[in-house]
PDB file of C-alpha atoms in Angstrom:
ATOM      1  CA  MET A1342     -27.964  28.864   3.446  1.00 46.00           C
ATOM      2  CA  GLN A1343     -25.928  31.120   1.198  1.00 48.00           C
ATOM      3  CA  GLU A1344     -22.318  30.096   0.707  1.00 50.00           C
ATOM      4  CA  ASP A1345     -19.657  32.051   2.574  1.00 55.00           C
ATOM      5  CA  LYS A1346     -17.805  34.077  -0.055  1.00 58.00           C
ATOM      6  CA  LYS A1347     -14.684  34.107   2.135  1.00 65.00           C
ATOM      7  CA  ILE A1348     -14.229  30.330   1.933  1.00 69.00           C
ATOM      8  CA  LYS A1349     -11.361  29.452  -0.386  1.00 74.00           C
ATOM      9  CA  ASN A1350     -11.739  26.348  -2.536  1.00 80.00           C
ATOM     10  CA  ILE A1351      -8.596  24.336  -3.245  1.00 87.00           C
ATOM     11  CA  GLN A1352      -8.314  23.933  -7.007  1.00 90.00           C
ATOM     12  CA  SER A1353      -6.172  20.795  -6.908  1.00 91.00           C
ATOM     13  CA  VAL A1354      -8.747  19.040  -4.702  1.00 92.00           C
ATOM     14  CA  HIS A1355     -11.501  19.964  -7.159  1.00 91.00           C
ATOM     15  CA  ARG A1356      -9.426  18.617 -10.038  1.00 93.00           C
ATOM     16  CA  ALA A1357      -8.667  15.337  -8.258  1.00 93.00           C
ATOM     17  CA  LEU A1358     -12.345  14.848  -7.436  1.00 92.00           C
ATOM     18  CA  ASP A1359     -13.294  15.687 -11.022  1.00 92.00           C
ATOM     19  CA  ILE A1360     -11.016  12.880 -12.186  1.00 94.00           C
ATOM     20  CA  LEU A1361     -12.409  10.456  -9.632  1.00 92.00           C
ATOM     21  CA  GLU A1362     -16.033  11.241 -10.535  1.00 90.00           C
ATOM     22  CA  TYR A1363     -15.158  10.987 -14.231  1.00 91.00           C
ATOM     23  CA  LEU A1364     -13.605   7.539 -13.814  1.00 91.00           C
ATOM     24  CA  VAL A1365     -16.551   6.271 -11.787  1.00 88.00           C
ATOM     25  CA  ALA A1366     -18.969   7.522 -14.445  1.00 87.00           C
ATOM     26  CA  SER A1367     -16.964   6.028 -17.321  1.00 86.00           C
ATOM     27  CA  GLY A1368     -16.772   2.608 -15.671  1.00 79.00           C
ATOM     28  CA  GLY A1369     -14.606   0.844 -18.243  1.00 79.00           C
ATOM     29  CA  GLY A1370     -11.392   2.774 -17.707  1.00 89.00           C
ATOM     30  CA  LYS A1371      -9.724   5.657 -19.516  1.00 93.00           C
ATOM     31  CA  LYS A1372      -6.281   6.444 -20.852  1.00 93.00           C
ATOM     32  CA  LEU A1373      -4.363   9.356 -19.347  1.00 94.00           C
ATOM     33  CA  SER A1374      -4.804  11.408 -22.531  1.00 94.00           C
ATOM     34  CA  GLU A1375      -8.584  10.914 -22.344  1.00 94.00           C
ATOM     35  CA  ILE A1376      -8.672  11.892 -18.682  1.00 94.00           C
ATOM     36  CA  ALA A1377      -6.704  15.059 -19.364  1.00 94.00           C
ATOM     37  CA  ALA A1378      -8.834  16.069 -22.344  1.00 94.00           C
ATOM     38  CA  ASP A1379     -12.238  15.290 -20.827  1.00 94.00           C
ATOM     39  CA  CYS A1380     -11.403  16.884 -17.459  1.00 94.00           C
ATOM     40  CA  GLY A1381      -9.911  20.003 -19.041  1.00 94.00           C
ATOM     41  CA  LEU A1382      -6.377  19.451 -17.724  1.00 94.00           C
ATOM     42  CA  ASN A1383      -2.952  19.438 -19.297  1.00 94.00           C
ATOM     43  CA  LYS A1384      -1.383  15.998 -19.435  1.00 93.00           C
ATOM     44  CA  THR A1385       1.290  16.691 -16.804  1.00 95.00           C
ATOM     45  CA  THR A1386      -1.218  17.923 -14.226  1.00 95.00           C
ATOM     46  CA  ALA A1387      -3.515  14.981 -14.958  1.00 94.00           C
ATOM     47  CA  PHE A1388      -0.608  12.559 -14.602  1.00 95.00           C
ATOM     48  CA  HIS A1389       0.399  13.817 -11.138  1.00 95.00           C
ATOM     49  CA  LEU A1390      -3.192  13.890  -9.882  1.00 95.00           C
ATOM     50  CA  VAL A1391      -3.913  10.387 -11.178  1.00 94.00           C
ATOM     51  CA  LYS A1392      -0.712   9.010  -9.656  1.00 94.00           C
ATOM     52  CA  THR A1393      -1.575  10.597  -6.309  1.00 95.00           C
ATOM     53  CA  LEU A1394      -5.012   8.985  -6.389  1.00 93.00           C
ATOM     54  CA  GLU A1395      -3.403   5.712  -7.449  1.00 92.00           C
ATOM     55  CA  ALA A1396      -0.992   5.833  -4.495  1.00 91.00           C
ATOM     56  CA  ARG A1397      -3.967   6.063  -2.132  1.00 90.00           C
ATOM     57  CA  GLY A1398      -5.835   3.234  -3.855  1.00 89.00           C
ATOM     58  CA  TYR A1399      -8.640   5.403  -5.251  1.00 90.00           C
ATOM     59  CA  VAL A1400      -7.479   4.768  -8.811  1.00 91.00           C
ATOM     60  CA  GLU A1401      -5.795   1.749 -10.355  1.00 90.00           C
ATOM     61  CA  GLN A1402      -4.199   1.122 -13.733  1.00 90.00           C
ATOM     62  CA  SER A1403      -4.870  -1.994 -15.765  1.00 86.00           C
ATOM     63  CA  PRO A1404      -1.572  -3.795 -16.522  1.00 80.00           C
ATOM     64  CA  ASP A1405      -3.002  -4.891 -19.887  1.00 80.00           C
ATOM     65  CA  SER A1406      -4.729  -1.856 -21.380  1.00 87.00           C
ATOM     66  CA  LEU A1407      -2.860   0.714 -19.219  1.00 89.00           C
ATOM     67  CA  LYS A1408      -6.203   2.423 -18.707  1.00 93.00           C
ATOM     68  CA  TYR A1409      -7.086   3.947 -15.347  1.00 93.00           C
ATOM     69  CA  LYS A1410     -10.267   3.173 -13.441  1.00 91.00           C
ATOM     70  CA  TYR A1411     -11.530   3.596  -9.884  1.00 88.00           C
ATOM     71  CA  GLY A1412      -9.733   1.467  -7.320  1.00 86.00           C
ATOM     72  CA  GLY A1413     -10.551  -0.757  -4.377  1.00 82.00           C
ATOM     73  CA  THR A1414     -10.212   1.975  -1.757  1.00 83.00           C
ATOM     74  CA  LEU A1415     -13.187   3.800  -3.224  1.00 82.00           C
ATOM     75  CA  PHE A1416     -15.344   0.682  -3.115  1.00 75.00           C
ATOM     76  CA  GLN A1417     -14.186  -0.050   0.436  1.00 76.00           C
ATOM     77  CA  MET A1418     -15.063   3.467   1.551  1.00 78.00           C
ATOM     78  CA  ALA A1419     -18.504   3.320  -0.078  1.00 75.00           C
ATOM     79  CA  THR A1420     -19.170  -0.023   1.629  1.00 68.00           C
ATOM     80  CA  ARG A1421     -18.221   1.393   5.024  1.00 66.00           C
ATOM     81  CA  VAL A1422     -20.472   4.414   4.516  1.00 67.00           C
ATOM     82  CA  TYR A1423     -23.361   2.118   3.627  1.00 61.00           C
ATOM     83  CA  GLN A1424     -22.735  -0.145   6.627  1.00 56.00           C
ATOM     84  CA  ASN A1425     -22.454   2.805   9.004  1.00 54.00           C
ATOM     85  CA  ILE A1426     -25.958   4.082   8.294  1.00 60.00           C
ATOM     86  CA  ASP A1427     -27.798   3.142  11.501  1.00 74.00           C
ATOM     87  CA  LEU A1428     -31.075   3.879   9.759  1.00 79.00           C
ATOM     88  CA  LEU A1429     -30.843   0.603   7.876  1.00 82.00           C
ATOM     89  CA  SER A1430     -30.974  -1.646  10.925  1.00 84.00           C
ATOM     90  CA  ILE A1431     -33.487   0.592  12.701  1.00 87.00           C
ATOM     91  CA  CYS A1432     -35.944   0.942   9.813  1.00 91.00           C
ATOM     92  CA  THR A1433     -35.736  -2.483   8.177  1.00 92.00           C
ATOM     93  CA  PRO A1434     -38.230  -4.178  10.554  1.00 93.00           C
ATOM     94  CA  CYS A1435     -40.811  -1.449   9.850  1.00 94.00           C
ATOM     95  CA  MET A1436     -40.204  -1.742   6.126  1.00 96.00           C
ATOM     96  CA  GLU A1437     -40.656  -5.516   6.293  1.00 96.00           C
ATOM     97  CA  GLN A1438     -43.978  -5.144   8.126  1.00 96.00           C
ATOM     98  CA  LEU A1439     -45.256  -2.748   5.464  1.00 97.00           C
ATOM     99  CA  PHE A1440     -44.073  -5.058   2.702  1.00 97.00           C
ATOM    100  CA  ASP A1441     -45.712  -8.117   4.285  1.00 96.00           C
ATOM    101  CA  ARG A1442     -49.010  -6.233   4.510  1.00 96.00           C
ATOM    102  CA  TYR A1443     -49.153  -4.627   1.053  1.00 96.00           C
ATOM    103  CA  HIS A1444     -46.575  -6.501  -1.077  1.00 96.00           C
ATOM    104  CA  GLU A1445     -45.572  -3.255  -2.752  1.00 97.00           C
ATOM    105  CA  THR A1446     -42.096  -1.760  -3.106  1.00 97.00           C
ATOM    106  CA  VAL A1447     -40.927  -0.121   0.124  1.00 97.00           C
ATOM    107  CA  GLY A1448     -37.953   2.262   0.086  1.00 96.00           C
ATOM    108  CA  LEU A1449     -35.861   4.042   2.690  1.00 95.00           C
ATOM    109  CA  TYR A1450     -34.524   7.465   1.750  1.00 95.00           C
ATOM    110  CA  HIS A1451     -31.905   9.760   3.246  1.00 91.00           C
ATOM    111  CA  TYR A1452     -31.154  13.397   2.369  1.00 90.00           C
ATOM    112  CA  MET A1453     -27.812  14.606   1.067  1.00 85.00           C
ATOM    113  CA  LYS A1454     -26.382  17.171  -1.314  1.00 81.00           C
ATOM    114  CA  LEU A1455     -25.688  16.362  -4.936  1.00 79.00           C
ATOM    115  CA  ASP A1456     -24.374  19.038  -7.300  1.00 75.00           C
ATOM    116  CA  ASP A1457     -24.828  21.557  -4.477  1.00 76.00           C
ATOM    117  CA  LYS A1458     -28.542  20.762  -4.222  1.00 83.00           C
ATOM    118  CA  MET A1459     -30.238  18.910  -1.394  1.00 88.00           C
ATOM    119  CA  GLN A1460     -31.873  15.772  -2.765  1.00 91.00           C
ATOM    120  CA  SER A1461     -33.214  12.475  -1.472  1.00 93.00           C
ATOM    121  CA  LEU A1462     -31.213   9.288  -1.905  1.00 91.00           C
ATOM    122  CA  CYS A1463     -32.532   5.729  -1.875  1.00 93.00           C
ATOM    123  CA  ILE A1464     -30.394   3.773   0.603  1.00 90.00           C
ATOM    124  CA  GLN A1465     -32.461   0.591   0.991  1.00 91.00           C
ATOM    125  CA  TYR A1466     -35.521  -1.019  -0.554  1.00 95.00           C
ATOM    126  CA  ILE A1467     -37.649  -4.149  -0.607  1.00 96.00           C
ATOM    127  CA  GLU A1468     -38.996  -4.721  -4.104  1.00 96.00           C
ATOM    128  CA  SER A1469     -42.541  -5.846  -4.820  1.00 96.00           C
ATOM    129  CA  THR A1470     -43.002  -9.406  -6.053  1.00 92.00           C
ATOM    130  CA  ASN A1471     -45.984  -8.424  -8.209  1.00 94.00           C
ATOM    131  CA  PRO A1472     -45.560  -8.858 -11.994  1.00 94.00           C
ATOM    132  CA  VAL A1473     -46.269  -5.145 -12.465  1.00 94.00           C
ATOM    133  CA  LYS A1474     -44.235  -3.246  -9.892  1.00 95.00           C
ATOM    134  CA  VAL A1475     -42.123  -0.215  -9.123  1.00 95.00           C
ATOM    135  CA  SER A1476     -38.387  -0.933  -9.273  1.00 92.00           C
ATOM    136  CA  LEU A1477     -35.815   1.008  -7.264  1.00 91.00           C
ATOM    137  CA  SER A1478     -32.053   0.946  -6.944  1.00 90.00           C
ATOM    138  CA  VAL A1479     -29.785   1.864  -4.059  1.00 89.00           C
ATOM    139  CA  GLY A1480     -28.021   5.114  -4.877  1.00 86.00           C
ATOM    140  CA  LYS A1481     -30.810   6.576  -7.007  1.00 88.00           C
ATOM    141  CA  TRP A1482     -31.332  10.312  -6.425  1.00 90.00           C
ATOM    142  CA  PHE A1483     -34.632  12.192  -6.416  1.00 93.00           C
ATOM    143  CA  PRO A1484     -35.446  15.930  -6.419  1.00 92.00           C
ATOM    144  CA  LEU A1485     -37.305  17.489  -3.496  1.00 94.00           C
ATOM    145  CA  HIS A1486     -40.100  19.617  -4.908  1.00 93.00           C
ATOM    146  CA  CYS A1487     -41.951  16.974  -6.958  1.00 94.00           C
ATOM    147  CA  THR A1488     -41.601  13.760  -4.932  1.00 96.00           C
ATOM    148  CA  ALA A1489     -43.380  12.513  -1.825  1.00 97.00           C
ATOM    149  CA  VAL A1490     -40.109  11.948   0.006  1.00 97.00           C
ATOM    150  CA  GLY A1491     -38.749  15.338  -1.022  1.00 96.00           C
ATOM    151  CA  LYS A1492     -41.838  17.235   0.036  1.00 96.00           C
ATOM    152  CA  LEU A1493     -41.571  15.726   3.515  1.00 96.00           C
ATOM    153  CA  TYR A1494     -38.111  17.267   3.819  1.00 96.00           C
ATOM    154  CA  LEU A1495     -39.299  20.645   2.584  1.00 96.00           C
ATOM    155  CA  SER A1496     -42.302  20.611   4.924  1.00 95.00           C
ATOM    156  CA  ALA A1497     -40.032  20.780   7.986  1.00 93.00           C
ATOM    157  CA  LEU A1498     -37.890  23.719   6.822  1.00 92.00           C
ATOM    158  CA  ASP A1499     -38.244  27.209   8.259  1.00 90.00           C
ATOM    159  CA  ASP A1500     -39.361  29.974   5.901  1.00 90.00           C
ATOM    160  CA  GLU A1501     -35.849  31.171   5.051  1.00 90.00           C
ATOM    161  CA  ASN A1502     -34.489  27.747   4.130  1.00 90.00           C
ATOM    162  CA  LEU A1503     -37.686  26.741   2.345  1.00 92.00           C
ATOM    163  CA  ASN A1504     -37.586  29.871   0.179  1.00 90.00           C
ATOM    164  CA  PHE A1505     -33.931  29.179  -0.577  1.00 90.00           C
ATOM    165  CA  GLU A1506     -34.712  25.642  -1.793  1.00 91.00           C
ATOM    166  CA  LEU A1507     -37.826  26.577  -3.772  1.00 91.00           C
ATOM    167  CA  ASN A1508     -36.157  29.506  -5.491  1.00 88.00           C
ATOM    168  CA  ARG A1509     -33.596  27.090  -6.900  1.00 88.00           C
ATOM    169  CA  THR A1510     -36.283  25.163  -8.772  1.00 90.00           C
ATOM    170  CA  ASP A1511     -37.875  26.047 -12.097  1.00 89.00           C
ATOM    171  CA  LEU A1512     -41.301  26.499 -10.477  1.00 91.00           C
ATOM    172  CA  SER A1513     -43.324  29.613 -11.244  1.00 92.00           C
ATOM    173  CA  GLU A1514     -44.414  31.971  -8.487  1.00 91.00           C
ATOM    174  CA  HIS A1515     -47.927  30.499  -8.641  1.00 93.00           C
ATOM    175  CA  GLU A1516     -46.571  26.937  -8.407  1.00 93.00           C
ATOM    176  CA  ILE A1517     -44.374  27.843  -5.433  1.00 92.00           C
ATOM    177  CA  LYS A1518     -47.370  29.342  -3.638  1.00 92.00           C
ATOM    178  CA  LYS A1519     -49.421  26.222  -4.324  1.00 93.00           C
ATOM    179  CA  LEU A1520     -46.611  23.934  -3.170  1.00 94.00           C
ATOM    180  CA  SER A1521     -46.111  25.959   0.032  1.00 93.00           C
ATOM    181  CA  ALA A1522     -49.776  25.441   0.923  1.00 93.00           C
ATOM    182  CA  HIS A1523     -49.412  21.707   0.255  1.00 94.00           C
ATOM    183  CA  LEU A1524     -46.310  21.545   2.464  1.00 95.00           C
ATOM    184  CA  LYS A1525     -48.282  23.028   5.342  1.00 93.00           C
ATOM    185  CA  GLN A1526     -50.861  20.277   4.932  1.00 94.00           C
ATOM    186  CA  ILE A1527     -48.128  17.626   4.818  1.00 95.00           C
ATOM    187  CA  ARG A1528     -46.603  18.983   8.027  1.00 92.00           C
ATOM    188  CA  GLU A1529     -49.957  18.712   9.798  1.00 92.00           C
ATOM    189  CA  GLN A1530     -50.947  15.246   8.564  1.00 93.00           C
ATOM    190  CA  ARG A1531     -47.402  13.797   8.772  1.00 94.00           C
ATOM    191  CA  TYR A1532     -47.501  11.957   5.477  1.00 96.00           C
ATOM    192  CA  CYS A1533     -47.420  12.772   1.759  1.00 97.00           C
ATOM    193  CA  VAL A1534     -49.135  11.177  -1.220  1.00 96.00           C
ATOM    194  CA  GLU A1535     -47.699  11.967  -4.647  1.00 96.00           C
ATOM    195  CA  CYS A1536     -49.461  10.631  -7.740  1.00 96.00           C
ATOM    196  CA  GLU A1537     -47.557  10.669 -11.042  1.00 95.00           C
ATOM    197  CA  GLU A1538     -46.001  14.060 -10.345  1.00 94.00           C
ATOM    198  CA  PHE A1539     -42.475  12.755 -10.731  1.00 93.00           C
ATOM    199  CA  GLU A1540     -42.951   9.567 -12.777  1.00 94.00           C
ATOM    200  CA  ASN A1541     -45.903   8.594 -14.930  1.00 95.00           C
ATOM    201  CA  GLY A1542     -47.814   5.573 -13.702  1.00 96.00           C
ATOM    202  CA  ILE A1543     -46.356   5.635 -10.185  1.00 97.00           C
ATOM    203  CA  THR A1544     -47.926   6.698  -6.899  1.00 97.00           C
ATOM    204  CA  ASN A1545     -45.873   7.188  -3.735  1.00 97.00           C
ATOM    205  CA  ILE A1546     -46.964   7.385  -0.086  1.00 98.00           C
ATOM    206  CA  ALA A1547     -44.231   8.519   2.288  1.00 97.00           C
ATOM    207  CA  VAL A1548     -43.834   9.274   5.990  1.00 97.00           C
ATOM    208  CA  PRO A1549     -40.980  11.202   7.637  1.00 96.00           C
ATOM    209  CA  ILE A1550     -38.487  10.176  10.284  1.00 94.00           C
ATOM    210  CA  TYR A1551     -37.706  13.250  12.344  1.00 92.00           C
ATOM    211  CA  LYS A1552     -34.405  14.010  14.003  1.00 86.00           C
ATOM    212  CA  TRP A1553     -34.509  15.248  17.612  1.00 83.00           C
ATOM    213  CA  SER A1554     -34.093  18.799  16.280  1.00 81.00           C
ATOM    214  CA  GLY A1555     -37.286  18.581  14.224  1.00 85.00           C
ATOM    215  CA  ARG A1556     -35.467  18.203  10.919  1.00 88.00           C
ATOM    216  CA  VAL A1557     -36.614  15.406   8.609  1.00 92.00           C
ATOM    217  CA  LEU A1558     -33.728  12.951   8.683  1.00 90.00           C
ATOM    218  CA  ALA A1559     -35.136  10.225   6.452  1.00 93.00           C
ATOM    219  CA  ALA A1560     -38.353   8.845   5.012  1.00 96.00           C
ATOM    220  CA  ILE A1561     -40.038   5.543   4.337  1.00 97.00           C
ATOM    221  CA  CYS A1562     -42.010   5.367   1.107  1.00 97.00           C
ATOM    222  CA  ILE A1563     -44.326   2.801  -0.467  1.00 98.00           C
ATOM    223  CA  SER A1564     -44.283   2.995  -4.265  1.00 97.00           C
ATOM    224  CA  LEU A1565     -46.888   1.254  -6.386  1.00 97.00           C
ATOM    225  CA  PRO A1566     -48.373   1.413  -9.892  1.00 97.00           C
ATOM    226  CA  THR A1567     -51.148   3.989 -10.039  1.00 96.00           C
ATOM    227  CA  GLN A1568     -53.400   1.403 -11.716  1.00 95.00           C
ATOM    228  CA  ARG A1569     -53.548  -0.489  -8.395  1.00 95.00           C
ATOM    229  CA  THR A1570     -54.382   2.537  -6.250  1.00 95.00           C
ATOM    230  CA  THR A1571     -57.750   3.613  -4.957  1.00 94.00           C
ATOM    231  CA  THR A1572     -58.704   6.422  -2.604  1.00 94.00           C
ATOM    232  CA  GLU A1573     -59.531   3.822   0.039  1.00 96.00           C
ATOM    233  CA  LEU A1574     -56.203   2.018  -0.345  1.00 96.00           C
ATOM    234  CA  LEU A1575     -54.168   5.229  -0.116  1.00 95.00           C
ATOM    235  CA  ALA A1576     -56.055   6.222   3.024  1.00 95.00           C
ATOM    236  CA  GLU A1577     -55.438   2.782   4.529  1.00 96.00           C
ATOM    237  CA  ILE A1578     -51.719   2.780   3.720  1.00 96.00           C
ATOM    238  CA  SER A1579     -51.253   6.308   5.056  1.00 95.00           C
ATOM    239  CA  LYS A1580     -53.028   5.398   8.300  1.00 95.00           C
ATOM    240  CA  GLU A1581     -50.816   2.311   8.617  1.00 95.00           C
ATOM    241  CA  MET A1582     -47.570   4.221   7.994  1.00 96.00           C
ATOM    242  CA  VAL A1583     -48.019   7.230  10.304  1.00 95.00           C
ATOM    243  CA  PRO A1584     -47.490   5.212  13.531  1.00 95.00           C
ATOM    244  CA  PHE A1585     -44.133   4.061  12.142  1.00 94.00           C
ATOM    245  CA  SER A1586     -43.192   7.713  11.679  1.00 94.00           C
ATOM    246  CA  HIS A1587     -44.005   8.414  15.329  1.00 93.00           C
ATOM    247  CA  GLN A1588     -42.230   5.280  16.514  1.00 92.00           C
ATOM    248  CA  LEU A1589     -38.989   5.899  14.639  1.00 91.00           C
ATOM    249  CA  SER A1590     -38.924   9.630  15.350  1.00 90.00           C
ATOM    250  CA  LYS A1591     -39.087   8.946  19.116  1.00 88.00           C
ATOM    251  CA  LEU A1592     -35.706   7.225  18.920  1.00 82.00           C
ATOM    252  CA  ASN A1593     -34.023  10.673  18.827  1.00 65.00           C
ATOM    253  CA  LEU A1594     -31.719   9.777  15.955  1.00 66.00           C
TER     254      LEU A1594
END
């Protein structure tokens, strides 16, 4: 898991991506002087990088304000990535069945790196129609160690990779030991219930979708207000979800 010290990072690529991420975050557009100052670049370097990104369609300049913002190529690429996720078409029928039965928010999560940390990413959801409900958004990121979906991922790691991930958290030695024991239980029962550990007032029940290699590829999670949960309901939902985990994992994704 440790990074190879011999790998050479290309500074100009980092700088171009810094600009792109900065423009996406700012949303409304920025002048060249603002880009240079906020990204820690001199104006000449910023100009050439922005113009290169503009030539490829990742950045565009407003003819009125002369401000730069992200361009159509970036949106097109993001759309293609979203459409290419086979998990969406495969998992949607299962998600719809769970929604029809419980009328609670059902989310589909994938695992990717953000800021050099593995995290879970919401890639699809069906939102509850109840007046009091849990709301999600596509593209929302969640940490691993304190969420139901994240713990599923951790539960399938070998000792070396698990220690690597846990040592990057702010958990104490006692908390890591307690979490490790919980992960063993999750691995055996093939589901995880998390009650208000990540967000107050919200309970999550999640099941994993395993890749052929045994790695947790994705997860389906039902999220509901804690005020509507009971021990009996959580047991019922968990029992209902586990067969979906088996069914989807057999597809050898």
